[in-house]
Tab-separated table of C-alpha atoms in Angstrom:
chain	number	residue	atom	x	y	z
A	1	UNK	CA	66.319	100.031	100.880
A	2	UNK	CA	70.046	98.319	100.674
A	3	UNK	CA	69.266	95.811	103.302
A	4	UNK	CA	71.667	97.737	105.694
A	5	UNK	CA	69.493	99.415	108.353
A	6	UNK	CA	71.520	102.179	110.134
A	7	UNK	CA	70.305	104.240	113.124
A	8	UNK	CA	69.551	106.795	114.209
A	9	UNK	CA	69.527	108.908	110.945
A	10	UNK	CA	70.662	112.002	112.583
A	11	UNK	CA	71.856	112.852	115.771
A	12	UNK	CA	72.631	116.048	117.589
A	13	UNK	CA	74.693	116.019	121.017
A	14	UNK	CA	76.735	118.392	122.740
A	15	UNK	CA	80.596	118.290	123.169
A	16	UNK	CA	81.547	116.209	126.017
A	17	UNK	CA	79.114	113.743	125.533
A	18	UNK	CA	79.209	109.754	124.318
A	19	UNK	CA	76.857	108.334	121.734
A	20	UNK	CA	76.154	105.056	120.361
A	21	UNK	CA	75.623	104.413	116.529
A	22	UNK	CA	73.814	101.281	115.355
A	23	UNK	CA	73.491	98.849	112.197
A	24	UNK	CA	72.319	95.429	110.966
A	25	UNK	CA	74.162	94.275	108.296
A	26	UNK	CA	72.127	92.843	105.241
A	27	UNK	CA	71.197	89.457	105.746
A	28	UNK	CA	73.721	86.823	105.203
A	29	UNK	CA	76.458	89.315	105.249
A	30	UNK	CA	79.248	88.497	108.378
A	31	UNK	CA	81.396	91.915	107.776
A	32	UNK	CA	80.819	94.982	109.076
A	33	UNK	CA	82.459	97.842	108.384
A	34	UNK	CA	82.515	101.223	109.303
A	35	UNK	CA	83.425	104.469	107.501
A	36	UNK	CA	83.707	108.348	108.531
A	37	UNK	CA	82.850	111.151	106.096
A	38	UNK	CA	83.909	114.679	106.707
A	39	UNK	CA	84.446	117.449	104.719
A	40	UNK	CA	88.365	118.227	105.632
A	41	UNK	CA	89.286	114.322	105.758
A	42	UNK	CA	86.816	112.746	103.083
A	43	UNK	CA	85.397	109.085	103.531
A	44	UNK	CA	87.668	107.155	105.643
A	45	UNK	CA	88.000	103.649	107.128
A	46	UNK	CA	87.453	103.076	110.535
A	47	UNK	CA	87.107	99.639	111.485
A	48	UNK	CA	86.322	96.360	110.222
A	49	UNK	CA	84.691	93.202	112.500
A	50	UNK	CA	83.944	89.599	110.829
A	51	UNK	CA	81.456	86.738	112.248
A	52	UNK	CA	82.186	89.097	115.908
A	53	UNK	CA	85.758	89.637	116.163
A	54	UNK	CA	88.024	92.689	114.289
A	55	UNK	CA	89.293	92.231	111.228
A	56	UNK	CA	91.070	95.172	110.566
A	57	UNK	CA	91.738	99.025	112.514
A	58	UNK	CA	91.996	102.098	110.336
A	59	UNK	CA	92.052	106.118	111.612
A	60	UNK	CA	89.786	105.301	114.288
A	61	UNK	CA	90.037	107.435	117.551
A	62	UNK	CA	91.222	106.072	120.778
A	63	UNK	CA	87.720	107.686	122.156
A	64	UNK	CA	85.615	105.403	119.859
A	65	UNK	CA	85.135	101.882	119.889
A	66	UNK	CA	83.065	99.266	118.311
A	67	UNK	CA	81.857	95.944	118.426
A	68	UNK	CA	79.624	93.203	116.482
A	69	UNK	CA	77.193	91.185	118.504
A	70	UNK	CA	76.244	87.950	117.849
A	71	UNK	CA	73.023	88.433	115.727
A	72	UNK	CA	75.913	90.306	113.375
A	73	UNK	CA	74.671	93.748	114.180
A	74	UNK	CA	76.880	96.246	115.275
A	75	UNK	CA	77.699	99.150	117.499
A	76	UNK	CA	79.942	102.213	117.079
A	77	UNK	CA	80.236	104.172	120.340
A	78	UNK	CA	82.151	107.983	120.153
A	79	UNK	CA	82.669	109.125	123.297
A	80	UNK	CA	84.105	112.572	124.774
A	81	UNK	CA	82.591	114.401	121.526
A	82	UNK	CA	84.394	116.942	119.914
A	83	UNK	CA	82.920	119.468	117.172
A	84	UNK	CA	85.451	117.762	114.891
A	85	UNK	CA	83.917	114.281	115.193
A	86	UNK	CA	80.722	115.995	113.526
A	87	UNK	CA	80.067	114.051	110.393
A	88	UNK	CA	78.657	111.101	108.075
A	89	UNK	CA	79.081	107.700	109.789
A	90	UNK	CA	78.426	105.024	107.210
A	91	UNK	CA	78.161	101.101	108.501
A	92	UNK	CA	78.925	98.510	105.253
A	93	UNK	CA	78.751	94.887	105.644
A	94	UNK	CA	79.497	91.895	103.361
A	95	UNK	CA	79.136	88.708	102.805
A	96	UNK	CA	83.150	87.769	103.633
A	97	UNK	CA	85.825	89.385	105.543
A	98	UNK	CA	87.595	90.683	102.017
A	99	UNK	CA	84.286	91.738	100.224
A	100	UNK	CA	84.907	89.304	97.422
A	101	UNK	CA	82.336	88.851	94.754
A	102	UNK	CA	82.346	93.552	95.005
A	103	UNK	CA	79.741	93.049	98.028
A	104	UNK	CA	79.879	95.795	99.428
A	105	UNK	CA	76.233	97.304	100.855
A	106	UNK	CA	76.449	100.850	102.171
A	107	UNK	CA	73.614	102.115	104.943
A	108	UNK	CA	72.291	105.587	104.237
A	109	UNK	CA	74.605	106.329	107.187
A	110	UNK	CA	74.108	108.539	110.301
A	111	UNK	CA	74.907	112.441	110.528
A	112	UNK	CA	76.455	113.339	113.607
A	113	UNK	CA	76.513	116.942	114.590
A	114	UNK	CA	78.429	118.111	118.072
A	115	UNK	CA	77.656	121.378	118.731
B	1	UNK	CA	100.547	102.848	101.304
B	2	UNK	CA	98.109	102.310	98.692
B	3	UNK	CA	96.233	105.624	97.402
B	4	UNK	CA	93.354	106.925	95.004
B	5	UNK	CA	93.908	109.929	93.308
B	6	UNK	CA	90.701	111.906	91.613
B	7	UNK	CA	92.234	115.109	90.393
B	8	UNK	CA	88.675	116.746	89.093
B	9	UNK	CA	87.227	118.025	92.325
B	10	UNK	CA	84.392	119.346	90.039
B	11	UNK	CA	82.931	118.803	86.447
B	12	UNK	CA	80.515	119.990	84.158
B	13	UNK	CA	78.387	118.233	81.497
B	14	UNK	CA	75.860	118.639	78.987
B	15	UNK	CA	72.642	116.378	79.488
B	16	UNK	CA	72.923	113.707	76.571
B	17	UNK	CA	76.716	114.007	76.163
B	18	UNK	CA	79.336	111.660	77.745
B	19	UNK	CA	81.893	112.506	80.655
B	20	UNK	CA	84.790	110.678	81.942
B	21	UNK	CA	85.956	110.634	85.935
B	22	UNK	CA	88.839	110.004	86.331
B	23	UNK	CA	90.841	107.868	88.888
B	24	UNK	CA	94.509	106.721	89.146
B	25	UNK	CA	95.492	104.822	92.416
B	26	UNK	CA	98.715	103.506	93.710
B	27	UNK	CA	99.396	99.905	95.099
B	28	UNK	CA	102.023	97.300	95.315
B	29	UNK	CA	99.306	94.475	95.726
B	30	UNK	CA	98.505	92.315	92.839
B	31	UNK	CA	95.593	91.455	93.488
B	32	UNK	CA	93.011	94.505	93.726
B	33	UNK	CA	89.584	95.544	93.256
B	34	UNK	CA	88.245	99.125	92.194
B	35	UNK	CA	84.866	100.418	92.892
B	36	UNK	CA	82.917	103.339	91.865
B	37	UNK	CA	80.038	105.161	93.892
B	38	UNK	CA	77.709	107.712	93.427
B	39	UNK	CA	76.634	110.031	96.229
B	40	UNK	CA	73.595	112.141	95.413
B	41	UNK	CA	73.117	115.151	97.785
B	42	UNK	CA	70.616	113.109	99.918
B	43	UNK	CA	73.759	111.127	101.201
B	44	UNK	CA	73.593	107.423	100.390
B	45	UNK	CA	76.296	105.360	98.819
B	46	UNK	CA	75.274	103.861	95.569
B	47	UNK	CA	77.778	101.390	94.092
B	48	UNK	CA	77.997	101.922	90.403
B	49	UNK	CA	80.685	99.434	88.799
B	50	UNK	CA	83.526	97.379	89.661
B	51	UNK	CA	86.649	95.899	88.111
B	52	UNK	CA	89.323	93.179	89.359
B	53	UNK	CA	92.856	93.608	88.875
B	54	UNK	CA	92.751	90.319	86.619
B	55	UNK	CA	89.784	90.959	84.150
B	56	UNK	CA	90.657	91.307	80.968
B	57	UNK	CA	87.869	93.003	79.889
B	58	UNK	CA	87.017	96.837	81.109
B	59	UNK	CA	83.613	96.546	82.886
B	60	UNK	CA	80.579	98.050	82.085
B	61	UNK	CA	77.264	97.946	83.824
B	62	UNK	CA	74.364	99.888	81.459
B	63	UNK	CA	75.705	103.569	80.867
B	64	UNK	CA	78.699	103.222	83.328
B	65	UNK	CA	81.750	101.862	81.712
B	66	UNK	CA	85.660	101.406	83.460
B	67	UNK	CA	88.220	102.128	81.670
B	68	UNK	CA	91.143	100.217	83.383
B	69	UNK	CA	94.468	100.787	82.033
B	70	UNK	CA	96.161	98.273	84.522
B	71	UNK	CA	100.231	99.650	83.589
B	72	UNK	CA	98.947	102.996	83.776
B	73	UNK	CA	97.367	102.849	87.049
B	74	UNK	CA	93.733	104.292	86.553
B	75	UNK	CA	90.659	102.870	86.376
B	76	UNK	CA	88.741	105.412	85.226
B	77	UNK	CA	84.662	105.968	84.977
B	78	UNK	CA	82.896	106.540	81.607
B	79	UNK	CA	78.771	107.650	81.711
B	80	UNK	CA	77.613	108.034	78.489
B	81	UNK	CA	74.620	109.981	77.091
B	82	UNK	CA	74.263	111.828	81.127
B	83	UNK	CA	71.148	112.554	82.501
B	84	UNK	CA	69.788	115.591	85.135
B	85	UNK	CA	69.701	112.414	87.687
B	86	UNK	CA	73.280	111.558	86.983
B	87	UNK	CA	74.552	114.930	89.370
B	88	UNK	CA	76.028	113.687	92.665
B	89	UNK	CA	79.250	113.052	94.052
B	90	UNK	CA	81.587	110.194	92.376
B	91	UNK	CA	83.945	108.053	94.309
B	92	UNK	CA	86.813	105.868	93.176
B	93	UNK	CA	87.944	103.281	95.575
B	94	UNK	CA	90.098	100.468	95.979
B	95	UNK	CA	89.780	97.421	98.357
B	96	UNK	CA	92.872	97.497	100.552
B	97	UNK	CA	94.633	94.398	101.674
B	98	UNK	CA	93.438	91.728	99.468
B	99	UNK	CA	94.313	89.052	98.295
B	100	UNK	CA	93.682	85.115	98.678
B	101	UNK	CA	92.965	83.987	101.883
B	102	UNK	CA	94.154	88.045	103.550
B	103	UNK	CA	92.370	89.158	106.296
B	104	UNK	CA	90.892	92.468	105.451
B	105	UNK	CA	88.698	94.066	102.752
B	106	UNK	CA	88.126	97.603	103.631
B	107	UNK	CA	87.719	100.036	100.767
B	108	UNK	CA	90.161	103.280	100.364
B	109	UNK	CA	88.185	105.897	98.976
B	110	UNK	CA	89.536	109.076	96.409
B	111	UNK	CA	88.315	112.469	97.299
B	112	UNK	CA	85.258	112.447	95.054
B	113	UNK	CA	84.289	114.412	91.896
B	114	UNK	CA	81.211	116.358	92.007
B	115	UNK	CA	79.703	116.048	88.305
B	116	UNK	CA	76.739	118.826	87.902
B	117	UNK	CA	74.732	117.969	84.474
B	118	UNK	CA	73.460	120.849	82.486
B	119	UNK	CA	69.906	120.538	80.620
């Protein structure tokens, strides 16, 4: 166990449809990060939030969006699904906003599937 | 933009023999950090080794060694004396952004090498 607790582990929805994916961060870490892994477009970076409030936007989607509570866990929601969006969604967190000190703790991620 | 280029999409090695991955990545930062990662087929992340753009000294962490040739731009990973457990996905990856009191620490990930060990 890494200490970062994603859920659910695998998810199967339609196209059309809006789901919400989940993690707690290990404890004492304020980043959260999250990560996309396909086959055509490899692992890439999503979004960043820090102690609540984003730190930093990659290739995320206009149709997702994300937020970090204030018990530090956070939310990814993907809405009007597409078969494309079917993939690996990893949450990371760490203990500062630039992962200093390499701490960088992966969840086992969530597979999405949109059929 | 900063980039990380692995050019092996897939390699081979004999259990008991070494292999090197390897990784070359572009940036104009620097400051930088480079990560590796294993990905075994059940999915997780597992971070392997890291080296900062200002150590001297390649890192190693048991059988994983960096080689970091800073003016050459790659940073790549060494296992020596491979095991059957050692077969999984490999990534190289840089954190993006950083640097002393920056605002971001994302990681930028290479395509991955798939290493298959032989017995």
């Amino acid at each position: 166990d890494s200490g970062v607790t994603q859920t659910p582990k695998h998810l199967i929805t339609a196209t059309g449809q809006r789901v919400t994916l989940r993690c707690s961060p290990r404890s004492g870490d304020l980043s959260v990060y999250w990560y996309q892994q396909s086959l055509d477009q490899g692992l890439q970076f999503l979004i960043q939030y820090y102690n609540g409030e984003e730190r930093a936007k990659g290739n995320i989607l206009e149709r997702f969006s994300a937020q970090q509570f204030p018990d530090l866990h956070s939310e990814l929601n993907l809405s009007s699904l597409e078969l494309g969006d079917s993939a690996l969604y990893f949450c990371a967190s760490s203990v500062d906003a630039q992962g200093l000190n390499y701490g960088y703790t992966f969840g086992s991620g969530t597979r999405l599937t949109v059929v | 933009a900063q980039k990380i280029t692995q050019t092996q999409p897939g390699m081979f090695v004999q259990e008991k023999e070494a292999v090197t991955l390897d990784c070359t990545y572009d940036t104009s930062d620097q400051s930088y950090g480079l990560f590796w990662y294993k990905q075994p087929s059940s999915g997780e992340m597992i971070f392997l080794i890291y080296q900062g753009s200002y150590d001297e000294q390649n890192a190693t962490e048991g059988r994983y060694s960096l080689n970091f040739q800073k003016a050459r731009k790659s940073a790549n990973l060494v296992i020596s004396a491979s095991q059957l457990g050692d077969s999984a996905m490999y990534f190289c990856a840089m954190r993006e952004g950083w640097n002393y009191g920056g605002s971001q620490g994302n990681l930028i990930f290479g395509k991955g090498t798939k290493l298959s060990v032989k017995p």
